Coordinates of C-alpha atoms and ligand atoms in Angstrom, one line a residue:
X1 CA 70.9 -25.1 -59.6
X2 CA 70.6 -21.8 -57.7
X3 CA 68.2 -20.6 -60.5
X4 CA 66.1 -23.8 -60.0
X5 CA 65.9 -23.1 -56.3
X6 CA 64.6 -19.6 -56.9
X7 CA 61.9 -21.0 -59.3
X8 CA 60.9 -23.6 -56.8
X9 CA 60.6 -21.0 -54.1
X10 CA 58.4 -18.9 -56.3
X11 CA 56.2 -21.8 -57.3
X12 CA 55.8 -22.8 -53.7
X13 CA 54.7 -19.4 -52.6
X14 CA 52.1 -19.2 -55.4
X15 CA 50.7 -22.6 -54.7
X16 CA 50.6 -22.0 -51.0
X17 CA 48.6 -18.9 -51.4
X18 CA 45.9 -20.8 -53.2
X19 CA 45.5 -23.5 -50.4
X20 CA 42.2 -23.6 -48.6
X21 CA 42.2 -26.8 -46.6
X22 CA 44.5 -29.2 -44.7
X23 CA 44.2 -31.8 -47.4
X24 CA 45.5 -29.3 -50.1
X25 CA 48.3 -28.3 -47.7
X26 CA 49.4 -31.9 -47.4
X27 CA 49.4 -32.3 -51.2
X28 CA 51.8 -29.3 -51.4
X29 CA 54.0 -30.7 -48.7
X30 CA 54.3 -34.0 -50.6
X31 CA 54.9 -32.3 -54.0
X32 CA 57.8 -30.2 -52.5
X33 CA 59.2 -32.2 -49.6
X34 CA 58.0 -35.8 -50.3
X35 CA 60.2 -38.6 -51.6
X36 CA 59.8 -37.4 -55.1
X37 CA 59.2 -33.8 -54.2
X38 CA 60.8 -30.9 -56.0
X39 CA 63.1 -30.0 -53.1
X40 CA 64.0 -33.6 -52.5
X41 CA 65.0 -33.9 -56.2
X42 CA 67.4 -31.0 -55.7
X43 CA 69.0 -32.7 -52.8
X44 CA 69.5 -35.8 -54.9
X45 CA 71.1 -33.7 -57.7
X46 CA 73.8 -32.6 -55.3
X47 CA 75.7 -35.8 -55.9
X48 CA 76.5 -34.7 -59.5
X49 CA 78.3 -31.6 -58.2
X50 CA 82.0 -31.1 -57.2
X51 CA 82.7 -31.0 -53.5
X52 CA 83.1 -27.2 -53.6
X53 CA 79.8 -26.7 -55.5
X54 CA 78.1 -29.2 -53.3
X55 CA 78.9 -27.2 -50.2
X56 CA 77.3 -24.0 -51.4
X57 CA 74.4 -25.5 -53.2
X58 CA 73.8 -28.0 -50.3
X59 CA 73.4 -25.0 -47.9
X60 CA 71.0 -23.3 -50.2
X61 CA 68.8 -26.4 -50.7
X62 CA 68.6 -27.0 -47.0
X63 CA 67.8 -23.4 -46.4
X64 CA 64.9 -23.6 -48.9
X65 CA 63.7 -26.9 -47.3
X66 CA 63.6 -25.3 -43.8
X67 CA 61.8 -22.3 -45.2
X68 CA 59.2 -24.5 -46.8
X69 CA 58.7 -26.6 -43.7
X70 CA 58.3 -23.5 -41.6
X71 CA 55.8 -21.9 -44.0
X72 CA 53.7 -25.0 -44.0
X73 CA 53.5 -25.1 -40.2
X74 CA 52.6 -21.4 -40.1
X75 CA 50.0 -21.9 -42.8
X76 CA 48.4 -24.8 -40.9
X77 CA 47.9 -22.5 -37.9
X78 CA 46.2 -19.9 -40.2
X79 CA 44.0 -22.6 -41.6
X80 CA 43.0 -23.8 -38.1
X81 CA 42.1 -20.3 -37.1
X82 CA 40.0 -19.8 -40.3
X83 CA 38.2 -23.1 -39.7
X84 CA 37.4 -22.0 -36.1
X85 CA 36.1 -18.6 -37.2
X86 CA 34.0 -20.4 -39.8
X87 CA 32.6 -22.7 -37.2
X88 CA 31.5 -19.8 -35.0
X89 CA 30.0 -18.1 -38.1
X90 CA 28.0 -21.2 -38.9
X91 CA 26.9 -21.9 -35.3
X92 CA 23.5 -20.9 -33.9
X93 CA 23.3 -17.3 -32.8
X94 CA 21.8 -16.2 -29.5
X95 CA 20.4 -12.8 -28.9
X96 CA 21.4 -12.1 -25.3
X97 CA 19.2 -9.0 -25.1
X98 CA 15.9 -11.0 -25.5
X99 CA 14.2 -11.1 -22.0
X100 CA 14.0 -14.5 -20.4
X101 CA 10.7 -16.3 -21.0
X102 CA 9.7 -19.9 -20.6
X103 CA 13.2 -20.9 -21.5
X104 CA 14.8 -19.0 -18.6
X105 CA 16.9 -21.0 -16.1
X106 CA 15.8 -22.2 -12.8
X107 CA 17.5 -22.3 -9.4
X108 CA 19.6 -25.4 -8.7
X109 CA 17.9 -27.5 -5.9
X110 CA 20.9 -26.9 -3.6
X111 CA 20.4 -23.1 -4.1
X112 CA 16.7 -23.4 -3.3
X113 CA 17.3 -25.2 0.0
X114 CA 20.2 -22.8 0.9
X115 CA 18.1 -19.8 0.3
X116 CA 15.2 -21.3 2.3
X117 CA 17.5 -21.9 5.3
X118 CA 19.1 -18.4 4.9
X119 CA 15.7 -16.8 5.0
X120 CA 14.7 -18.7 8.2
X121 CA 17.9 -17.8 10.0
X122 CA 17.9 -14.2 8.9
X123 CA 14.6 -13.8 10.7
X124 CA 16.3 -15.1 13.8
X125 CA 19.1 -12.5 13.6
X126 CA 21.8 -14.5 11.8
X127 CA 24.3 -12.7 9.5
X128 CA 25.0 -14.5 6.3
X129 CA 28.8 -14.8 5.5
X130 CA 30.7 -16.3 2.7
X131 CA 33.9 -18.4 3.2
X132 CA 36.8 -18.7 0.8
X133 CA 37.0 -21.9 -1.2
X134 CA 40.8 -21.8 -1.3
X135 CA 42.0 -21.8 2.3
X136 CA 45.2 -21.9 4.3
X137 CA 46.0 -25.1 6.1
X138 CA 45.8 -23.1 9.3
X139 CA 42.2 -22.0 8.8
X140 CA 41.0 -25.4 7.6
X141 CA 42.7 -27.4 10.3
X142 CA 44.9 -25.8 13.0
X143 CA 42.4 -23.0 13.8
X144 CA 39.7 -25.6 14.4
X145 CA 41.8 -27.5 16.8
X146 CA 43.2 -30.1 14.3
X147 CA 46.9 -29.7 14.6
X148 CA 49.4 -31.3 12.1
X149 CA 49.5 -35.1 12.3
X150 CA 46.1 -35.2 14.1
X151 CA 44.2 -38.4 12.9
X152 CA 41.1 -36.3 12.2
X153 CA 42.9 -34.9 9.1
X154 CA 42.8 -38.4 7.5
X155 CA 39.0 -38.2 7.3
X156 CA 39.2 -35.0 5.3
X157 CA 41.8 -35.6 2.7
X158 CA 41.7 -32.9 0.1
X159 CA 43.4 -31.2 -2.9
X160 CA 46.5 -29.2 -2.1
X161 CA 47.7 -26.4 -4.3
X162 CA 51.4 -25.8 -5.2
X163 CA 51.5 -22.8 -2.8
X164 CA 50.6 -25.0 0.2
X165 CA 47.0 -23.8 0.3
X166 CA 44.1 -26.2 -0.1
X167 CA 40.5 -26.6 -1.3
X168 CA 38.5 -26.3 1.9
X169 CA 37.2 -29.6 3.3
X170 CA 34.5 -28.1 5.5
X171 CA 32.8 -24.7 6.1
X172 CA 34.3 -24.8 9.6
X173 CA 37.4 -23.4 7.8
X174 CA 35.8 -19.9 8.0
X175 CA 35.1 -20.0 11.7
X176 CA 38.4 -18.4 12.8
X177 CA 38.1 -15.5 10.3
X178 CA 34.5 -14.9 11.2
X179 CA 35.2 -14.8 15.0
X180 CA 38.1 -12.4 14.3
X181 CA 35.9 -10.2 12.1
X182 CA 33.1 -9.8 14.5
X183 CA 34.8 -10.4 17.8
X184 CA 33.0 -11.2 21.1
X185 CA 29.4 -10.0 21.3
X186 CA 29.5 -6.4 22.7
X187 CA 25.8 -5.6 23.2
X188 CA 24.7 -8.7 25.1
X189 CA 23.1 -9.9 21.9
X190 CA 24.8 -13.2 20.9
X191 CA 26.9 -13.3 17.7
X192 CA 24.9 -15.3 15.1
X193 CA 26.5 -16.1 11.8
X194 CA 25.5 -18.5 9.0
X195 CA 28.1 -19.4 6.3
X196 CA 27.2 -21.8 3.5
X197 CA 29.9 -23.0 1.0
X198 CA 31.3 -25.5 -1.4
X199 CA 33.6 -28.1 0.1
X200 CA 36.0 -30.5 -1.5
X201 CA 37.3 -33.9 -0.4
X202 CA 39.3 -36.7 -2.0
X203 CA 36.5 -39.2 -1.6
X204 CA 35.5 -42.6 -3.0
X205 CA 32.3 -41.6 -4.7
X206 CA 29.1 -43.4 -4.0
X207 CA 25.4 -42.5 -3.7
X208 CA 25.9 -40.2 -0.8
X209 CA 29.5 -39.1 -1.2
X210 CA 30.8 -36.5 -3.7
X211 CA 34.2 -34.9 -4.1
X212 CA 32.5 -31.5 -4.4
X213 CA 29.5 -30.8 -2.2
X214 CA 27.9 -28.1 -0.1
X215 CA 27.7 -27.5 3.6
X216 CA 26.0 -24.8 5.6
X217 CA 27.5 -23.9 8.9
X218 CA 26.2 -21.8 11.7
X219 CA 27.6 -20.5 14.9
X220 CA 26.1 -18.7 17.9
X221 CA 28.3 -17.3 20.6
X222 CA 27.2 -15.4 23.7
X223 CA 27.5 -15.4 27.5
X224 CA 24.7 -17.9 28.0
X225 CA 24.6 -20.3 25.1
X226 CA 23.9 -23.9 25.9
X227 CA 23.0 -27.2 24.3
X228 CA 19.3 -26.5 24.6
X229 CA 19.8 -23.5 22.3
X230 CA 21.6 -25.8 19.8
X231 CA 18.8 -28.4 19.8
X232 CA 16.2 -25.7 19.4
X233 CA 17.8 -24.2 16.3
X234 CA 18.4 -27.7 14.7
X235 CA 14.7 -28.5 15.2
X236 CA 13.6 -25.2 13.6
X237 CA 15.9 -25.8 10.7
X238 CA 14.6 -29.2 9.9
X239 CA 10.9 -28.5 10.4
X240 CA 11.1 -25.4 8.2
X241 CA 12.9 -27.2 5.4
X242 CA 10.7 -30.3 5.4
X243 CA 7.5 -28.5 6.4
X244 CA 6.6 -31.7 8.4
X245 CA 8.1 -33.8 11.1
X246 CA 11.1 -35.9 10.2
X247 CA 12.6 -38.7 12.2
X248 CA 16.1 -37.8 13.5
X249 CA 18.4 -39.3 16.0
X250 CA 21.1 -37.5 18.1
X251 CA 24.2 -39.4 19.2
X252 CA 27.6 -38.5 20.5
X253 CA 30.1 -37.6 17.8
X254 CA 33.7 -36.6 17.9
X255 CA 35.0 -33.5 16.2
X256 CA 38.1 -31.8 17.6
X257 CA 36.4 -28.3 17.3
X258 CA 33.4 -29.1 19.6
X259 CA 33.0 -30.4 23.1
X260 CA 30.6 -32.1 23.6
X261 CA 29.9 -33.1 19.9
X262 CA 26.9 -34.7 18.4
X263 CA 25.9 -36.4 15.2
X264 CA 22.4 -35.7 14.1
X265 CA 21.3 -38.3 11.6
X266 CA 18.1 -38.2 9.5
X267 CA 16.0 -41.3 8.9
X268 CA 16.6 -42.1 5.2
X269 CA 13.8 -40.5 3.2
X270 CA 14.4 -42.7 0.2
X271 CA 13.8 -46.1 1.9
X272 CA 12.0 -44.7 5.1
X273 CA 14.6 -46.4 7.2
X274 CA 14.4 -49.9 5.8
X275 CA 17.9 -49.7 4.2
X276 CA 19.0 -48.8 0.7
X277 CA 22.2 -47.9 -1.2
X278 CA 21.7 -44.2 -0.4
X279 CA 22.0 -44.8 3.4
X280 CA 24.4 -47.7 2.9
X281 CA 21.6 -50.0 4.2
X282 CA 21.7 -48.4 7.7
X283 CA 18.4 -46.6 7.4
X284 CA 20.1 -43.4 8.6
X285 CA 22.1 -40.6 6.9
X286 CA 24.6 -38.4 8.7
X287 CA 23.3 -34.9 8.1
X288 CA 23.9 -32.3 10.8
X289 CA 26.9 -32.7 13.1
X290 CA 27.1 -30.1 15.8
X291 CA 28.2 -29.3 19.3
X292 CA 29.5 -26.7 21.7
X293 CA 32.5 -24.8 20.3
X294 CA 35.8 -26.0 21.9
X295 CA 37.4 -23.4 24.1
X296 CA 40.6 -23.6 22.1
X297 CA 38.7 -22.6 18.9
X298 CA 37.2 -19.6 20.7
X299 CA 40.6 -18.6 22.0
X300 CA 42.2 -18.9 18.6
X301 CA 39.4 -16.7 17.2
X302 CA 40.1 -14.0 19.8
X303 CA 37.1 -14.8 22.0
X304 CA 37.6 -15.5 25.8
X305 CA 36.2 -19.0 26.5
X306 CA 36.0 -18.1 30.2
X307 CA 33.3 -15.5 29.4
X308 CA 31.6 -16.9 26.4
X309 CA 30.2 -20.2 25.1
X310 CA 28.8 -21.0 21.7
X311 CA 27.4 -23.8 19.5
X312 CA 28.3 -24.7 15.9
X313 CA 26.7 -26.9 13.4
X314 CA 27.8 -28.1 10.0
X315 CA 24.8 -29.1 7.9
X316 CA 25.4 -31.4 4.9
X317 CA 23.4 -29.2 2.5
X318 CA 23.7 -31.4 -0.5
X319 CA 22.5 -34.4 1.5
X320 CA 19.6 -32.3 2.9
X321 CA 18.6 -31.5 -0.7
X322 CA 18.7 -35.2 -1.5
X323 CA 16.4 -36.0 1.4
X324 CA 14.0 -33.1 0.7
X325 CA 13.6 -34.0 -3.0
X326 CA 14.0 -37.7 -2.6
X327 CA 17.1 -37.9 -4.8
X328 CA 18.7 -41.3 -4.6
X329 CA 22.1 -40.5 -5.9
X330 CA 24.2 -37.4 -4.9
X331 CA 25.9 -37.4 -8.3
X332 CA 22.8 -36.0 -9.9
X333 CA 23.6 -32.5 -8.5
X334 CA 26.9 -32.0 -10.4
X335 CA 25.7 -33.9 -13.5
X336 CA 24.5 -30.9 -15.4
X337 CA 21.4 -32.9 -16.3
X338 CA 19.1 -29.8 -16.7
X339 CA 16.0 -31.9 -17.5
X340 CA 16.2 -33.6 -14.1
X341 CA 17.5 -30.6 -12.1
X342 CA 14.9 -28.1 -13.2
X343 CA 11.9 -30.2 -12.0
X344 CA 12.7 -29.0 -8.4
X345 CA 11.2 -25.6 -7.9
X346 CA 10.5 -25.0 -4.2
Ligands
FA5_401 C1 32.3 -31.6 9.3 O1 32.7 -31.3 8.1 C2 32.3 -30.7 10.4 N1 33.1 -29.5 10.0 C3 30.9 -30.3 10.8 C4 30.7 -29.6 12.1 C5 30.7 -28.2 12.1 C6 30.6 -30.4 13.2 C7 30.5 -27.6 13.3 C8 30.5 -29.8 14.4 C9 30.4 -28.4 14.5 P1 31.6 -34.0 8.5 O2 32.9 -34.5 7.9 O3 30.8 -35.1 9.3 O4 31.8 -32.8 9.6 O5 30.7 -33.4 7.4 C10 29.5 -32.7 7.8 C11 28.4 -33.2 6.9 O6 28.7 -32.9 5.5 C12 28.1 -34.7 6.9 O7 27.2 -35.0 7.9 C13 27.5 -34.9 5.5 O8 26.1 -34.6 5.5 C14 28.2 -33.9 4.7 N2 29.3 -34.5 3.9 C15 30.5 -34.8 4.4 N3 31.3 -35.4 3.4 C16 30.5 -35.4 2.3 C17 30.7 -35.9 0.9 N4 31.8 -36.4 0.5 N5 29.7 -35.7 0.1 C18 28.5 -35.2 0.5 N6 28.3 -34.7 1.7 C19 29.2 -34.9 2.6

């Protein structure tokens, strides 16, 4: 019997080396380990042996069975790798060194609007900053006057990481770090910073709500900053982006990090205010909340609220792009639908 096992082992290794596909591998598995397979037959033959012989031969047959099973699993991995390499070999090849021509990419509509606003604000002395996407709970909430258990946290439910950090729910999460970085204005010139960024919220999706969207935030802090400065900058922003007058409304709004706070809504550009799914049939879309920075927020940022005041705004950049380009559904932006997205060029 031991001689037989040696022969089977030899035969298996020869046949395995000739295998080129999963189907052939399966055939081999059946012919050695299947119900009537060569190894299975040897197991059946054990019953004709004496108990003593059975013990030794049984161990040998099982050893061979395990070796064959193991070899088949290994060979399957090799085959998969071969198939993968073959697929790459057969796939279309790109020459990345060819300069872009008509087929070159275009800017995403959100990037176009972002760049446009950055350019306008740069000419008015604003520094452009970048906020982190993964933030501490402190920066996202506590540092903007939203302590633990504050009901305002419910409106910005997000995705938490195992280490306790979270995907930022608003660009305001960068306010504290920016204030600490630049400090109070030293030259009499107000501190002016613009910080766009991707935000995340655990939302019920609809035509104007995404779970991943862009905001663009601005702050201006100095010794004489008032609501009239705020209104002026909001007007400039909208008239430059739309290059025409748009209908807006300003109403009181509550945000723990500003006092007083405002909601600046835009008349829905899709239905011109008559009501549609994009504006949830209200005729208006919340676009540009803003207000005077709360003294607590300035203090936590290391700026003395008795000496300085400032305004902050948190523009819904994705929604602004919807209104500018007449896009009815916000989900288009993350859809990867190149054909639709590349039609917006300026
Ligand atoms: C905020 O996020 C405040 N941090 C904004 C702010 C900054 C106020 C500074 C005052 C001072 P709000 O949750 O309303 O506020 O979001 C701001 C804007 O982001 C909204 O008006 C809307 O245009 C946009 N937005 C909010 N949630 C979504 C969403 N799920 N999908 C798309 N846009 C959204």
